[in-house]
Amino acid sequence: MLHLTQFKKLDWNLVISLLLLGGISCLFVHSSSVNFEQYSSSFIIKQFLFYLIGLTIMFGISLLDIEQLKRIGWPFYFLIVALTAGLIVAPESIARTINQAKSWYQIPFLGSLQPSEFLKFAFLIVVSKVIIAHQEKNVRPSYLADFWLLIKIGLIVLPPSLLVYRQPDTGMVMLYMAMILPMIFFSGIHRKLLVVFTAVPLVIISTIVVLYVSFNEFFTEKVLGALSGHQISRIYGWLQPYEYTDSSFQVRQGFMAIGSGEFVGKGYLHNNVYVPEKHTDFIFSTIAEELGFVGGAFVITLLFFVIYRIVLITVVARDPFMTLMGAGISSLLAFQITQNIGMTIGLLPVTGVTLPFLSYGGSSLLSNFMLIGIVMIIHKSYKGYMFKVGD
């Protein structure tokens, strides 16, 4: 009876959208992996199982209340940080390097586990707790108190982010920032601090652009010199794809596949443009190649409908803790979708960011379902307030 009541409290618009994305994901993960000799078998069965597990985890998290969610925040944070740090010393037998990045634990019979994906869930809860505690303690906060809040958030987020950056996984660090920054903006800190907080990264980015355009030699020696060879090749492959043909191969093949789909596509299973890792980061190239502009536009609309539902649920939430988490989740997914599709069509650099709920990969899919589980808690809470639904 309890579970039936909880099912009724789920946001079924969101659930149905995710089920549609799951069907699309399984179809195109299969299509991406069977037409070329890169892989010995299709990944559709694993992706289907990941989806079932993800939906189960989402429902399990939705059974929690806000106080239970808060209690698991810090223990989960320390566990995932420990696993992330452990990759540094883990032997290749359990954490081998893949595509020049050491980001995964190899688990027998289950596949790989990427701890950095689950840091999103940990950051979301812990940072929200710190912000709410700050608001409760400082009804009329001073500049010093707000500055101390920024320092505490930095101490929570930056050390694990540096561990992830060291793997190297710049794309994941960008996702963390995309989630944390809106939470800081909704934290209620003084506007002047927000202006400074916003101005600093803008000045850094503007300086890098000026150095690249006007002082290219200095940019190459000093700015790019601080990056790894893998990161440098990706940047040049993005900026000058037809000069650095080796590092831009994936990008060029990606937008060739998308362009070849034209308006209505070639039809399902009729993708013939080879793109490395087409079933993971570049799955959108398969969708656009087989379904064309029409299919690609439908998938993008469906993805942003998911974000739209999250925003609607967040807007009516009564609890500031819920509002912070909803803002972080919606911003994270919006950035991730934009970054993934942008890199697929050559507008943004390749960062290894997956397309939410579509790309093949257990850790990414499960971590995103954990975030949707939090959305369901928010939805359940305000439904309870509005309609007095008893358990």
GROMACS .gro file of C-alpha atoms in nm:
model
  391
    1MET     CA    1   0.000   0.000   0.000
    2LEU     CA    2   0.286   0.232   0.088
    3HIS     CA    3   0.461   0.170  -0.243
    4LEU     CA    4   0.139   0.219  -0.442
    5THR     CA    5   0.085   0.556  -0.273
    6GLN     CA    6   0.444   0.653  -0.344
    7PHE     CA    7   0.401   0.559  -0.710
    8LYS     CA    8   0.106   0.796  -0.732
    9LYS     CA    9   0.323   1.079  -0.596
   10LEU     CA   10   0.578   1.046  -0.877
   11ASP     CA   11   0.571   1.306  -1.152
   12TRP     CA   12   0.446   1.086  -1.434
   13ASN     CA   13   0.514   1.344  -1.704
   14LEU     CA   14   0.879   1.316  -1.607
   15VAL     CA   15   0.868   0.936  -1.578
   16ILE     CA   16   0.709   0.894  -1.923
   17SER     CA   17   0.967   1.130  -2.076
   18LEU     CA   18   1.247   0.923  -1.924
   19LEU     CA   19   1.093   0.601  -2.052
   20LEU     CA   20   1.078   0.750  -2.403
   21LEU     CA   21   1.442   0.854  -2.373
   22GLY     CA   22   1.523   0.504  -2.252
   23GLY     CA   23   1.365   0.348  -2.560
   24ILE     CA   24   1.550   0.590  -2.789
   25SER     CA   25   1.874   0.526  -2.601
   26CYS     CA   26   1.854   0.147  -2.633
   27LEU     CA   27   1.765   0.166  -3.004
   28PHE     CA   28   2.051   0.397  -3.096
   29VAL     CA   29   2.310   0.244  -2.864
   30HIS     CA   30   2.236  -0.077  -3.053
   31SER     CA   31   2.250   0.094  -3.393
   32SER     CA   32   2.577   0.270  -3.306
   33SER     CA   33   2.752  -0.048  -3.204
   34VAL     CA   34   2.647  -0.305  -3.467
   35ASN     CA   35   2.729  -0.138  -3.798
   36PHE     CA   36   3.107  -0.128  -3.752
   37GLU     CA   37   3.371  -0.381  -3.651
   38GLN     CA   38   3.491  -0.168  -3.360
   39TYR     CA   39   3.279  -0.372  -3.116
   40SER     CA   40   3.222  -0.746  -3.097
   41SER     CA   41   2.859  -0.714  -2.986
   42SER     CA   42   2.574  -0.470  -2.929
   43PHE     CA   43   2.543  -0.286  -2.595
   44ILE     CA   44   2.163  -0.280  -2.596
   45ILE     CA   45   2.114  -0.546  -2.326
   46LYS     CA   46   2.352  -0.372  -2.084
   47GLN     CA   47   2.192  -0.035  -2.152
   48PHE     CA   48   1.846  -0.182  -2.092
   49LEU     CA   49   1.966  -0.327  -1.761
   50PHE     CA   50   2.125   0.005  -1.664
   51TYR     CA   51   1.791   0.173  -1.729
   52LEU     CA   52   1.604  -0.077  -1.512
   53ILE     CA   53   1.855  -0.033  -1.231
   54GLY     CA   54   1.843   0.345  -1.273
   55LEU     CA   55   1.463   0.355  -1.252
   56THR     CA   56   1.477   0.133  -0.943
   57ILE     CA   57   1.732   0.363  -0.779
   58MET     CA   58   1.522   0.667  -0.870
   59PHE     CA   59   1.215   0.514  -0.706
   60GLY     CA   60   1.418   0.404  -0.402
   61ILE     CA   61   1.550   0.757  -0.347
   62SER     CA   62   1.201   0.901  -0.396
   63LEU     CA   63   1.088   0.700  -0.091
   64LEU     CA   64   1.315   0.909   0.131
   65ASP     CA   65   1.207   1.234   0.291
   66ILE     CA   66   1.415   1.551   0.299
   67GLU     CA   67   1.561   1.485   0.645
   68GLN     CA   68   1.674   1.135   0.545
   69LEU     CA   69   1.831   1.279   0.231
   70LYS     CA   70   2.021   1.535   0.440
   71ARG     CA   71   2.153   1.264   0.671
   72ILE     CA   72   2.311   1.062   0.393
   73GLY     CA   73   2.482   1.370   0.242
   74TRP     CA   74   2.811   1.381   0.431
   75PRO     CA   75   2.871   1.001   0.458
   76PHE     CA   76   2.808   0.965   0.084
   77TYR     CA   77   3.036   1.263   0.012
   78PHE     CA   78   3.330   1.118   0.207
   79LEU     CA   79   3.279   0.773   0.053
   80ILE     CA   80   3.288   0.905  -0.305
   81VAL     CA   81   3.581   1.140  -0.236
   82ALA     CA   82   3.774   0.842  -0.092
   83LEU     CA   83   3.696   0.633  -0.401
   84THR     CA   84   3.801   0.921  -0.628
   85ALA     CA   85   4.129   0.967  -0.441
   86GLY     CA   86   4.185   0.590  -0.445
   87LEU     CA   87   4.214   0.593  -0.826
   88ILE     CA   88   4.552   0.766  -0.788
   89VAL     CA   89   4.709   0.464  -0.616
   90ALA     CA   90   4.485   0.188  -0.751
   91PRO     CA   91   4.674  -0.071  -0.963
   92GLU     CA   92   4.592  -0.111  -1.331
   93SER     CA   93   4.428  -0.445  -1.256
   94ILE     CA   94   4.133  -0.270  -1.090
   95ALA     CA   95   4.159   0.081  -1.237
   96ARG     CA   96   4.309   0.073  -1.582
   97THR     CA   97   4.369   0.379  -1.798
   98ILE     CA   98   4.111   0.422  -2.077
   99ASN     CA   99   4.152   0.690  -2.346
  100GLN     CA  100   4.441   0.841  -2.147
  101ALA     CA  101   4.221   0.887  -1.838
  102LYS     CA  102   4.224   0.687  -1.515
  103SER     CA  103   3.866   0.744  -1.402
  104TRP     CA  104   3.709   0.401  -1.357
  105TYR     CA  105   3.723   0.102  -1.124
  106GLN     CA  106   3.682  -0.232  -1.297
  107ILE     CA  107   3.425  -0.444  -1.115
  108PRO     CA  108   3.400  -0.815  -1.211
  109PHE     CA  109   3.069  -0.911  -1.380
  110LEU     CA  110   2.934  -0.555  -1.343
  111GLY     CA  111   3.166  -0.350  -1.564
  112SER     CA  112   3.320  -0.018  -1.465
  113LEU     CA  113   3.238   0.236  -1.193
  114GLN     CA  114   3.324   0.606  -1.233
  115PRO     CA  115   3.322   0.769  -0.886
  116SER     CA  116   3.338   1.122  -1.027
  117GLU     CA  117   2.986   1.080  -1.168
  118PHE     CA  118   2.846   1.027  -0.818
  119LEU     CA  119   3.019   1.336  -0.681
  120LYS     CA  120   2.737   1.532  -0.846
  121PHE     CA  121   2.485   1.376  -0.607
  122ALA     CA  122   2.716   1.429  -0.307
  123PHE     CA  123   2.794   1.792  -0.394
  124LEU     CA  124   2.428   1.871  -0.447
  125ILE     CA  125   2.320   1.760  -0.100
  126VAL     CA  126   2.622   1.879   0.098
  127VAL     CA  127   2.647   2.225  -0.061
  128SER     CA  128   2.271   2.276  -0.019
  129LYS     CA  129   2.303   2.185   0.349
  130VAL     CA  130   2.589   2.430   0.400
  131ILE     CA  131   2.398   2.711   0.228
  132ILE     CA  132   2.080   2.650   0.429
  133ALA     CA  133   2.279   2.635   0.756
  134HIS     CA  134   2.438   2.968   0.660
  135GLN     CA  135   2.098   3.124   0.590
  136GLU     CA  136   1.954   3.002   0.920
  137LYS     CA  137   2.253   3.126   1.119
  138ASN     CA  138   2.280   3.463   0.943
  139VAL     CA  139   1.936   3.616   0.902
  140ARG     CA  140   2.104   3.942   0.801
  141PRO     CA  141   2.442   3.818   0.677
  142SER     CA  142   2.744   4.047   0.650
  143TYR     CA  143   2.989   4.053   0.363
  144LEU     CA  144   3.235   3.863   0.581
  145ALA     CA  145   2.980   3.590   0.658
  146ASP     CA  146   2.890   3.554   0.290
  147PHE     CA  147   3.258   3.543   0.194
  148TRP     CA  148   3.311   3.268   0.451
  149LEU     CA  149   3.022   3.076   0.290
  150LEU     CA  150   3.202   3.092  -0.045
  151ILE     CA  151   3.520   2.964   0.121
  152LYS     CA  152   3.332   2.670   0.277
  153ILE     CA  153   3.176   2.579  -0.057
  154GLY     CA  154   3.519   2.601  -0.216
  155LEU     CA  155   3.666   2.369   0.047
  156ILE     CA  156   3.392   2.116  -0.024
  157VAL     CA  157   3.405   2.129  -0.404
  158LEU     CA  158   3.759   2.219  -0.510
  159PRO     CA  159   3.973   1.936  -0.358
  160PRO     CA  160   3.763   1.654  -0.515
  161SER     CA  161   3.738   1.856  -0.839
  162LEU     CA  162   4.117   1.881  -0.856
  163LEU     CA  163   4.138   1.503  -0.813
  164VAL     CA  164   3.897   1.460  -1.106
  165TYR     CA  165   4.085   1.719  -1.315
  166ARG     CA  166   4.406   1.523  -1.250
  167GLN     CA  167   4.258   1.202  -1.403
  168PRO     CA  168   4.223   1.406  -1.642
  169ASP     CA  169   3.849   1.476  -1.678
  170THR     CA  170   3.797   1.845  -1.748
  171GLY     CA  171   3.442   1.788  -1.871
  172MET     CA  172   3.329   1.647  -1.537
  173VAL     CA  173   3.475   1.946  -1.351
  174MET     CA  174   3.279   2.174  -1.585
  175LEU     CA  175   2.961   1.986  -1.490
  176TYR     CA  176   3.031   2.041  -1.120
  177MET     CA  177   3.071   2.413  -1.180
  178ALA     CA  178   2.753   2.425  -1.389
  179MET     CA  179   2.565   2.276  -1.094
  180ILE     CA  180   2.727   2.470  -0.808
  181LEU     CA  181   2.722   2.820  -0.958
  182PRO     CA  182   2.339   2.854  -0.978
  183MET     CA  183   2.316   2.727  -0.621
  184ILE     CA  184   2.551   3.006  -0.512
  185PHE     CA  185   2.341   3.261  -0.700
  186PHE     CA  186   2.029   3.137  -0.519
  187SER     CA  187   2.206   3.132  -0.182
  188GLY     CA  188   2.111   3.491  -0.104
  189ILE     CA  189   2.464   3.628  -0.067
  190HIS     CA  190   2.525   4.000  -0.125
  191ARG     CA  191   2.499   4.114  -0.486
  192LYS     CA  192   2.837   4.288  -0.481
  193LEU     CA  193   3.001   3.959  -0.391
  194LEU     CA  194   2.810   3.793  -0.673
  195VAL     CA  195   2.937   4.056  -0.916
  196VAL     CA  196   3.296   3.991  -0.810
  197PHE     CA  197   3.237   3.617  -0.812
  198THR     CA  198   3.103   3.639  -1.169
  199ALA     CA  199   3.358   3.889  -1.294
  200VAL     CA  200   3.665   3.683  -1.203
  201PRO     CA  201   3.596   3.386  -1.437
  202LEU     CA  202   3.476   3.623  -1.712
  203VAL     CA  203   3.802   3.818  -1.693
  204ILE     CA  204   4.003   3.494  -1.704
  205ILE     CA  205   3.812   3.365  -2.007
  206SER     CA  206   3.837   3.701  -2.187
  207THR     CA  207   4.211   3.713  -2.121
  208ILE     CA  208   4.258   3.364  -2.263
  209VAL     CA  209   4.063   3.460  -2.578
  210VAL     CA  210   4.271   3.778  -2.625
  211LEU     CA  211   4.595   3.583  -2.577
  212TYR     CA  212   4.487   3.324  -2.834
  213VAL     CA  213   4.387   3.583  -3.094
  214SER     CA  214   4.656   3.849  -3.045
  215PHE     CA  215   4.945   3.672  -2.870
  216ASN     CA  216   4.926   3.320  -3.006
  217GLU     CA  217   5.288   3.230  -2.931
  218PHE     CA  218   5.253   3.333  -2.566
  219PHE     CA  219   4.918   3.147  -2.550
  220THR     CA  220   5.081   2.831  -2.683
  221GLU     CA  221   5.381   2.842  -2.448
  222LYS     CA  222   5.225   2.962  -2.124
  223VAL     CA  223   4.853   2.878  -2.130
  224LEU     CA  224   4.855   2.550  -2.319
  225GLY     CA  225   5.185   2.457  -2.158
  226ALA     CA  226   5.001   2.410  -1.828
  227LEU     CA  227   4.771   2.146  -1.980
  228SER     CA  228   4.828   1.780  -2.058
  229GLY     CA  229   4.903   1.667  -2.412
  230HIS     CA  230   4.559   1.507  -2.437
  231GLN     CA  231   4.387   1.834  -2.343
  232ILE     CA  232   4.602   2.037  -2.583
  233SER     CA  233   4.522   1.810  -2.875
  234ARG     CA  234   4.150   1.841  -2.806
  235ILE     CA  235   4.168   2.221  -2.794
  236TYR     CA  236   4.358   2.245  -3.123
  237GLY     CA  237   4.131   1.984  -3.278
  238TRP     CA  238   3.837   2.206  -3.192
  239LEU     CA  239   3.989   2.544  -3.289
  240GLN     CA  240   4.155   2.426  -3.612
  241PRO     CA  241   3.990   2.097  -3.712
  242TYR     CA  242   4.119   2.091  -4.070
  243GLU     CA  243   4.479   2.162  -3.974
  244TYR     CA  244   4.505   1.921  -3.681
  245THR     CA  245   4.333   1.634  -3.856
  246ASP     CA  246   4.439   1.359  -3.614
  247SER     CA  247   4.306   1.525  -3.298
  248SER     CA  248   3.992   1.650  -3.474
  249PHE     CA  249   3.901   1.320  -3.642
  250GLN     CA  250   3.614   1.241  -3.404
  251VAL     CA  251   3.468   1.592  -3.434
  252ARG     CA  252   3.490   1.599  -3.814
  253GLN     CA  253   3.331   1.256  -3.842
  254GLY     CA  254   3.060   1.361  -3.597
  255PHE     CA  255   2.935   1.659  -3.789
  256MET     CA  256   2.978   1.469  -4.116
  257ALA     CA  257   2.739   1.204  -3.979
  258ILE     CA  258   2.493   1.468  -3.861
  259GLY     CA  259   2.507   1.657  -4.191
  260SER     CA  260   2.458   1.341  -4.395
  261GLY     CA  261   2.125   1.280  -4.218
  262GLU     CA  262   1.981   1.595  -4.379
  263PHE     CA  263   1.615   1.662  -4.296
  264VAL     CA  264   1.455   1.320  -4.237
  265GLY     CA  265   1.760   1.094  -4.203
  266LYS     CA  266   1.874   0.773  -4.367
  267GLY     CA  267   1.651   0.542  -4.164
  268TYR     CA  268   1.712   0.325  -3.860
  269LEU     CA  269   2.029   0.108  -3.876
  270HIS     CA  270   2.142   0.295  -4.188
  271ASN     CA  271   2.425   0.492  -4.032
  272ASN     CA  272   2.744   0.447  -4.235
  273VAL     CA  273   2.970   0.730  -4.117
  274TYR     CA  274   3.225   0.592  -3.872
  275VAL     CA  275   3.260   0.797  -3.550
  276PRO     CA  276   3.476   0.670  -3.261
  277GLU     CA  277   3.277   0.604  -2.943
  278LYS     CA  278   2.957   0.666  -3.135
  279HIS     CA  279   2.742   0.485  -2.877
  280THR     CA  280   2.866   0.699  -2.585
  281ASP     CA  281   2.963   1.067  -2.613
  282PHE     CA  282   2.866   1.096  -2.980
  283ILE     CA  283   2.534   0.914  -2.978
  284PHE     CA  284   2.358   1.227  -3.105
  285SER     CA  285   2.548   1.188  -3.433
  286THR     CA  286   2.380   0.848  -3.484
  287ILE     CA  287   2.036   0.989  -3.400
  288ALA     CA  288   2.076   1.282  -3.641
  289GLU     CA  289   2.224   1.061  -3.913
  290GLU     CA  290   1.939   0.810  -3.902
  291LEU     CA  291   1.647   1.043  -3.816
  292GLY     CA  292   1.777   1.367  -3.963
  293PHE     CA  293   1.692   1.717  -3.843
  294VAL     CA  294   1.339   1.607  -3.750
  295GLY     CA  295   1.454   1.328  -3.520
  296GLY     CA  296   1.736   1.534  -3.371
  297ALA     CA  297   1.498   1.820  -3.296
  298PHE     CA  298   1.250   1.581  -3.133
  299VAL     CA  299   1.519   1.436  -2.906
  300ILE     CA  300   1.643   1.782  -2.805
  301THR     CA  301   1.284   1.889  -2.733
  302LEU     CA  302   1.229   1.579  -2.519
  303LEU     CA  303   1.550   1.642  -2.323
  304PHE     CA  304   1.456   2.001  -2.253
  305PHE     CA  305   1.103   1.896  -2.158
  306VAL     CA  306   1.266   1.695  -1.878
  307ILE     CA  307   1.442   2.013  -1.763
  308TYR     CA  308   1.117   2.207  -1.798
  309ARG     CA  309   0.941   1.963  -1.564
  310ILE     CA  310   1.227   1.988  -1.312
  311VAL     CA  311   1.204   2.369  -1.318
  312LEU     CA  312   0.826   2.359  -1.270
  313ILE     CA  313   0.859   2.121  -0.976
  314THR     CA  314   1.132   2.337  -0.823
  315VAL     CA  315   0.939   2.662  -0.861
  316VAL     CA  316   0.650   2.540  -0.643
  317ALA     CA  317   0.876   2.384  -0.378
  318ARG     CA  318   0.827   2.544  -0.036
  319ASP     CA  319   1.158   2.442   0.115
  320PRO     CA  320   1.471   2.650   0.026
  321PHE     CA  321   1.677   2.329   0.047
  322MET     CA  322   1.462   2.179  -0.229
  323THR     CA  323   1.484   2.496  -0.436
  324LEU     CA  324   1.865   2.491  -0.425
  325MET     CA  325   1.881   2.126  -0.529
  326GLY     CA  326   1.628   2.174  -0.810
  327ALA     CA  327   1.822   2.473  -0.943
  328GLY     CA  328   2.145   2.274  -0.939
  329ILE     CA  329   1.996   1.971  -1.115
  330SER     CA  330   1.822   2.169  -1.390
  331SER     CA  331   2.133   2.378  -1.456
  332LEU     CA  332   2.357   2.071  -1.463
  333LEU     CA  333   2.140   1.885  -1.715
  334ALA     CA  334   2.093   2.194  -1.934
  335PHE     CA  335   2.469   2.252  -1.948
  336GLN     CA  336   2.541   1.884  -2.010
  337ILE     CA  337   2.296   1.864  -2.302
  338THR     CA  338   2.430   2.187  -2.453
  339GLN     CA  339   2.793   2.082  -2.413
  340ASN     CA  340   2.743   1.734  -2.556
  341ILE     CA  341   2.544   1.839  -2.863
  342GLY     CA  342   2.766   2.144  -2.907
  343MET     CA  343   3.082   1.932  -2.920
  344THR     CA  344   2.912   1.683  -3.153
  345ILE     CA  345   2.846   1.956  -3.412
  346GLY     CA  346   3.186   2.121  -3.362
  347LEU     CA  347   3.071   2.435  -3.180
  348LEU     CA  348   3.231   2.338  -2.848
  349PRO     CA  349   3.547   2.143  -2.760
  350VAL     CA  350   3.527   1.768  -2.700
  351THR     CA  351   3.521   1.708  -2.325
  352GLY     CA  352   3.395   1.351  -2.284
  353VAL     CA  353   3.060   1.470  -2.146
  354THR     CA  354   2.779   1.223  -2.210
  355LEU     CA  355   2.431   1.306  -2.340
  356PRO     CA  356   2.201   1.257  -2.037
  357PHE     CA  357   1.974   0.950  -2.047
  358LEU     CA  358   2.086   0.864  -2.403
  359SER     CA  359   2.458   0.785  -2.406
  360TYR     CA  360   2.573   0.436  -2.316
  361GLY     CA  361   2.732   0.413  -1.973
  362GLY     CA  362   2.621   0.283  -1.637
  363SER     CA  363   2.781   0.538  -1.401
  364SER     CA  364   2.651   0.839  -1.594
  365LEU     CA  365   2.302   0.696  -1.629
  366LEU     CA  366   2.273   0.585  -1.266
  367SER     CA  367   2.403   0.915  -1.129
  368ASN     CA  368   2.149   1.108  -1.336
  369PHE     CA  369   1.868   0.884  -1.212
  370MET     CA  370   1.984   0.955  -0.857
  371LEU     CA  371   1.938   1.326  -0.929
  372ILE     CA  372   1.590   1.260  -1.071
  373GLY     CA  373   1.515   1.070  -0.751
  374ILE     CA  374   1.576   1.395  -0.562
  375VAL     CA  375   1.338   1.573  -0.802
  376MET     CA  376   1.076   1.312  -0.716
  377ILE     CA  377   1.127   1.383  -0.344
  378ILE     CA  378   1.067   1.751  -0.412
  379HIS     CA  379   0.755   1.669  -0.615
  380LYS     CA  380   0.626   1.431  -0.349
  381SER     CA  381   0.681   1.691  -0.077
  382TYR     CA  382   0.488   1.971  -0.240
  383LYS     CA  383   0.211   1.730  -0.350
  384GLY     CA  384   0.180   1.636   0.014
  385TYR     CA  385   0.153   2.000   0.116
  386MET     CA  386  -0.107   2.076  -0.149
  387PHE     CA  387  -0.332   1.772  -0.125
  388LYS     CA  388  -0.254   1.630   0.220
  389VAL     CA  389  -0.185   1.285   0.083
  390GLY     CA  390  -0.121   1.047   0.367
  391ASP     CA  391   0.129   0.762   0.357
   0.00000   0.00000   0.00000
